[in-house]
XYZ file of C-alpha atoms in Angstrom:
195
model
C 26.498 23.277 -14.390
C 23.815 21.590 -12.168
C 21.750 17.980 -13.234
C 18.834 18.368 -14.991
C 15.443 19.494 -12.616
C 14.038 15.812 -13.445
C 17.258 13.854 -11.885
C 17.824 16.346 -9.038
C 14.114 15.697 -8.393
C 14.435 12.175 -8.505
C 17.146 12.305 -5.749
C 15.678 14.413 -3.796
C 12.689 11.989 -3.761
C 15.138 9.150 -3.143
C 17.004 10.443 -0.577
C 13.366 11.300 1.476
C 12.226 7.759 0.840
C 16.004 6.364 2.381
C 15.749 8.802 5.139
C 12.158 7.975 6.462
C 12.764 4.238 6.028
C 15.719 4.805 8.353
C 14.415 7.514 10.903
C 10.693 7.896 9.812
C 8.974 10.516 8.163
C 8.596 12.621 11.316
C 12.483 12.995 11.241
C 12.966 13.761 7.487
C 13.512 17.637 7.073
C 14.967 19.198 3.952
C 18.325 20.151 5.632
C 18.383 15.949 5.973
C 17.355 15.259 2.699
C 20.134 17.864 0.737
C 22.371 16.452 3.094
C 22.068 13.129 1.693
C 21.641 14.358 -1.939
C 25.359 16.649 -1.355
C 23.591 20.068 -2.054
C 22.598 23.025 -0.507
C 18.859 22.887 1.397
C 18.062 26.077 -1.161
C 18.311 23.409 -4.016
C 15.699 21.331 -2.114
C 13.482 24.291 -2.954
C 14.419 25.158 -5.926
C 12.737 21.493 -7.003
C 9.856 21.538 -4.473
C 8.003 24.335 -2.744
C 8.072 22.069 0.705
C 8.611 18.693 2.247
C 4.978 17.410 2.014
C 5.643 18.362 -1.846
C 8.571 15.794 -2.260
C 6.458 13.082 -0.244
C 4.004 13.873 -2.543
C 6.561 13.535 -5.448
C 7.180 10.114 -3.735
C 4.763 8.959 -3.607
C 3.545 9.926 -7.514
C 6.839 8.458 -8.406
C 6.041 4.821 -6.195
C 2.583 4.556 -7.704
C 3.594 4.767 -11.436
C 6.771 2.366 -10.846
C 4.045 0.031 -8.767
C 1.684 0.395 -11.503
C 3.977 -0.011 -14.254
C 5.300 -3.220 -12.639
C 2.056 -4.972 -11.678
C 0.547 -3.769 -15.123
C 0.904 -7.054 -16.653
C -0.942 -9.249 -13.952
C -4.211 -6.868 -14.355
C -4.585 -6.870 -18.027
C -2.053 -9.195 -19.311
C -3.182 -12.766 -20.774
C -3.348 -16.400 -18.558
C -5.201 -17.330 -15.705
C -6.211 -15.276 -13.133
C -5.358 -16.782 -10.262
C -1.653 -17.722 -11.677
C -1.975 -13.727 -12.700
C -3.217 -13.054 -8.719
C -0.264 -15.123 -7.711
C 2.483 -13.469 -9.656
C 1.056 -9.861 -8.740
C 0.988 -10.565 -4.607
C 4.751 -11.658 -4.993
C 5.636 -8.955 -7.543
C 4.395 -6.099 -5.641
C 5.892 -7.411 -2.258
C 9.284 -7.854 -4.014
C 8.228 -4.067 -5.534
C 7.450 -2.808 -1.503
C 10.488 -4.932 -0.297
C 12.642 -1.987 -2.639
C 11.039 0.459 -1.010
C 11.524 1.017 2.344
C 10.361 4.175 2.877
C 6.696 3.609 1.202
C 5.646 1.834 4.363
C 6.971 4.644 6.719
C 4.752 6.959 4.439
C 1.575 5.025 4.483
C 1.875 4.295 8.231
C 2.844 7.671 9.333
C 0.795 10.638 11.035
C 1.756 12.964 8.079
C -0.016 11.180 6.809
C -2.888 10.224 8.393
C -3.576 13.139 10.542
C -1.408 16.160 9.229
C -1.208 16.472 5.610
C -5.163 16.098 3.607
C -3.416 16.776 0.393
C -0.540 13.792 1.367
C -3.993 11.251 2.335
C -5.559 12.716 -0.777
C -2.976 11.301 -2.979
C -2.371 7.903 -1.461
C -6.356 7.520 -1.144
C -6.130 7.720 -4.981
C -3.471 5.356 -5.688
C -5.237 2.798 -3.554
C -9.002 3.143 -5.160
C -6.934 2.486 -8.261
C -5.514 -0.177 -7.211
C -8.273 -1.978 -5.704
C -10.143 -1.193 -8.844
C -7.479 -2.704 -10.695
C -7.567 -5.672 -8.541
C -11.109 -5.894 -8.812
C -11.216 -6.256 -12.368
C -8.588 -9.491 -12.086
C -10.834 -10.955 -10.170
C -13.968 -10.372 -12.153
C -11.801 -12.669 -14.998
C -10.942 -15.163 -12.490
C -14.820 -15.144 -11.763
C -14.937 -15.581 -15.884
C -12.906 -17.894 -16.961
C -14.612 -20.308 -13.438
C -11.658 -19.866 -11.764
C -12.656 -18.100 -8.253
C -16.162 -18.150 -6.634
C -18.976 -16.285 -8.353
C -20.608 -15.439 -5.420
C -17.837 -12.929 -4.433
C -18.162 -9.646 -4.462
C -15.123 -8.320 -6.877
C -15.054 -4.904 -5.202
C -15.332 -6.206 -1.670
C -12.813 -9.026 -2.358
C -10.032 -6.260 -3.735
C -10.481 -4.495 -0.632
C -9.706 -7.339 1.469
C -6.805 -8.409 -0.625
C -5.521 -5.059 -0.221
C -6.026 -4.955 2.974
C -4.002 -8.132 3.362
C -1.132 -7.219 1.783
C -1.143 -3.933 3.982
C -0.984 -5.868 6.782
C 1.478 -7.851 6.329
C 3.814 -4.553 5.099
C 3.071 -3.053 8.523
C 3.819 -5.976 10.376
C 7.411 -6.170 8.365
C 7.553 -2.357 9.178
C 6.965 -2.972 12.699
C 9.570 -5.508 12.861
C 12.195 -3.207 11.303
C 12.232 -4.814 8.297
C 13.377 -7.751 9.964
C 12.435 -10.598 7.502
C 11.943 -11.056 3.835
C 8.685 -9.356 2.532
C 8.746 -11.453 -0.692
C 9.422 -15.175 1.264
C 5.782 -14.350 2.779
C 3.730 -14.287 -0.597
C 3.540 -18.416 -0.856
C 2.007 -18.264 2.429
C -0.296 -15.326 1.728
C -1.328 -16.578 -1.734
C -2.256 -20.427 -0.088
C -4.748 -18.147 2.466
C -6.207 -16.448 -0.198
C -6.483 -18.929 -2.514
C -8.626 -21.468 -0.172
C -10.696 -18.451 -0.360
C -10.600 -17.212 -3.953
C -11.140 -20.351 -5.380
C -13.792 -22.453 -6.966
């Protein structure tokens, strides 16, 4: 008797992530991925119509663990910026995991190949700087960063910060810890954020 279409799923999404964090996305096919898994590339199907479906799937799955993980620093209780902090070092421990969410993001499947692929990730990231926004607008409440910032602005650059830095640490083959670089990220933006 097989696994349940939920766990087979989840390994097929698994495997994908391990394979393009290795190779790339450009080198993941579905004969790769039910390698990995042990099963038959007709299983791969039988869970997802193609491969832009289980990057897709990965990607759904990568947002609600992110999400669910960072949850706490948006609407959870305390300071701001010690809420700011926490997040920047949460999620780079979160990305640090995950391998193969930077070889997504960065890839022409991406960017240039798949609408419905950018489609997704575009979401995930207006939700997240939407989230971040809104941590900063009670950091500008409680007095604790600038009131002359722009909230929505200010989440873009943040995000845009942090993506930086996870492209440079892709570029570099994962070469160094992702999470050992949040003091030094949070001490930039917090000259910045600050009252």
């Amino acid at each position: 008797m097989g696994k349940p279409h939920e766990q087979r799923q989840q390994e097929i999404i698994e495997a994908a992530l391990e394979l393009a964090s290795e190779q790339g996305v450009k080198k993941v096919t579905t004969q790769a991925i039910a390698d990995r898994v042990g099963i038959a590339q007709p299983t791969v199907f039988r869970h997802f119509p193609n491969r832009d479906a289980i990057f897709a799937g990965a990607i759904d799955w990568l947002a609600r663990g992110l999400f669910a993980t960072l949850a706490t620093f948006f609407t959870g209780s305390g300071p701001a910026d010690e809420r700011l902090r926490r997040l920047i070092t949460t999620q780079l421990r979160f990305i640090e995991q995950n391998r193969g969410l930077p070889r997504i993001l960065f890839s022409d499947r991406l960017h240039l190949e798949s609408p419905p692929l950018k489609a997704a990730v575009q979401k995930v990231m207006n939700r997240y700087t939407e989230n971040l926004a809104g941590l900063i607008r009670d950091g500008q409440a409680e007095g604790r960063f600038r009131g002359d910032l722009d909230p929505d602005e200010t989440a873009r650059y943040v995000a845009a910060l942090i993506q930086g830095l996870v492209m440079r640490w892709s570029i570099f083959d994962f070469g160094f810890r992702l999470d050992e670089e949040a003091d030094g990220l949070w001490r930039f933006l917090e000259r910045a954020l600050r009252t």
